[in-house]
Amino acid sequence: MERIALIKVSKKYSPDDAEYAVQDVSLTIPDGEFVTVLGPSGCGKSTILELVAGLSEPTKGDVCINGRCIAGPSPEVGVVFQDPALFPWRTIRSNVGLGLELHGVPPEARRELADKYIRMVHLTGWEEKYPHELSGGMRQRAGLVRTLVNNPAILLMDEPLGAVDYLTRLSIQDEIIAMWQKEKKTVLFITHDVGEAVYLGTKVVLMTAHPGRISEIIDVDFPYPRDRNDPAMLELVSQILVKINRGADKHAPQAACGEQQ
Amino acid sequence: MLTARLSKSLKVRQVVFIIVLLVVAQLVIEGGKINKLYLPAPWDVLVEFKKCLSENILWSNLLVTLQEFGLGYLIAAVLGIGLGVVFAIFPAVDAFFTPFFSALMSIPKVSIFPLLTIWIGIGFMQKVVIVTMFTFFYIFFNTKSGASETHGNYLKVAKVFRATKRQMIFKVMLPSAIPSIFTGLRVTAAIGVTGVIFAEMQASNAGLGFLLSDAAALYNTPRVFVLIVLVTVLAVVLVAIVDWFERVFFKKHHRNTSVKSEVAKQ
Ligand SMILES: Nc1ncnc2c1ncn2[C@@H]1O[C@H](COP(=O)(O)OP(=O)(O)OP(=O)(O)O)[C@@H](O)[C@H]1O
Ligand SMILES: [Mg+2]
């Protein structure tokens, strides 16, 4: 079954914009896939995520979840934002338990679940602190589990580990993989890190900017659990890097291209 | 920045300055250089203060003023915060009514005073209404702007959790508007005192404002000074109470408002 489907989606933030933020994007994500998205800054990755999250509407085309076109946030979708936007007036525990609280989970259960996930991202001991007392990376981890704790069937993540230190990032990547496998989730995961995209994803979507489009979808067939040092995987990473750089060249100034030829 | 020691010695010097000023005033006025009818000697003010205490007029009148202020301020706070939130949630309401509210706010409230006298007389309620009029708009506009400027990303978070409208208001917009609401409450604590004193001075038979105009009518300048000091202290204390309230009950809302995420890019 198709969990997520974008059908010829284009998005302009304002009618006056000369260019679409994303244009003619079609992407279907079957149940249980882990799709990672790579692309230069400003190519529309967050835009796509917000469309799938039901936070904004496409200018053209349709966004469907479980076969139905959406007009707002869906209950089975969890979103991890690029900016964790923790509520500054709540403690970390209470931030992590926000979704549970909004859906009427009693305090005891909330606390227990929140603490379990807080442990998962190595934030034990910080439960009673306020967001401003944490580093950027710590806040991002708290933002990540604020979503994971609700156990959504579909997970949308926008560079969830961008500000997290290297070693913690590796361990959280593995936690995400384990959770994805155990709970049979469908994941859309945006990242800047090619290695991360390949290590995590069953598919890697490459995007180009101006306007934001999907340039290629690459299958990553290595079985899980994967080995970070698998030469075949590292080879794929470098192939993707080459593609990205070629894509970047295509957008180099016209004059320079002309002179070369 | 001043070091602690420097600022302490600064305070000492400021206190000394005030004392010197008072002593000079005492000497100059006692020496007959200035008519005591215009400016009482500091000592006379103190004596008058003692006299007021022994006449037992201060507490009862202070209480009247406080009640008028308290009720008026409470009404303004409830209405201002409530309507402010409603306006923040419903842009259509905001767009339609805000010009009228702005126009009402610009009316010099004192000019309505005679009208109020005609409508509700010169009793307790008139003072209450004046205080409400003096304070409502600041609280309302501060709440409205605070709530409608709720960080877009907080709203997004609440939306993807499919928060109900009610949850959106009480768990997101109100908490994030707290600092702005308290800015309104703080300013209006002082403005409300001005309102109530003014109203009492115009027409009344009780309250500190009444004592003030009464003393002035009798050319009892020392008593006028006693009352000026008293209403000033009252305003300062009320503002301090609002501050205290915010610190104790909304500490976390306050100190964290400047938090910005380091990974925010949008
Ligand atoms: N709320 C908005 N209003 C107007 N334009 C926007 C808005 N959000 C994004 N854009 C524009 O849409 C384009 C795509 O932005 P988007 O945030 O989706 O990029 P991104 O791929 O997520 O970039 P990054 O990797 O830096 O996060 C950009 O040109 C951006 O300026
Ligand atoms: Mg982005």
Short mmCIF file of C-alpha atoms and ligand atoms in Angstrom, two decimals, chain A residues 45-46 82 158-159, chain B residues 266, ligand 2:
data_model
loop_
_atom_site.label_atom_id
_atom_site.label_comp_id
_atom_site.label_asym_id
_atom_site.label_seq_id
_atom_site.Cartn_x
_atom_site.Cartn_y
_atom_site.Cartn_z
CA LYS A 45 13.04 19.76 1.28
CA SER A 46 11.29 21.39 4.22
CA GLN A 82 14.32 21.26 11.58
CA ASP A 158 13.63 17.32 8.82
CA GLU A 159 17.35 17.10 9.51
CA GLN B 266 13.20 29.08 8.24
MG MG C 2 14.83 22.84 5.45
#
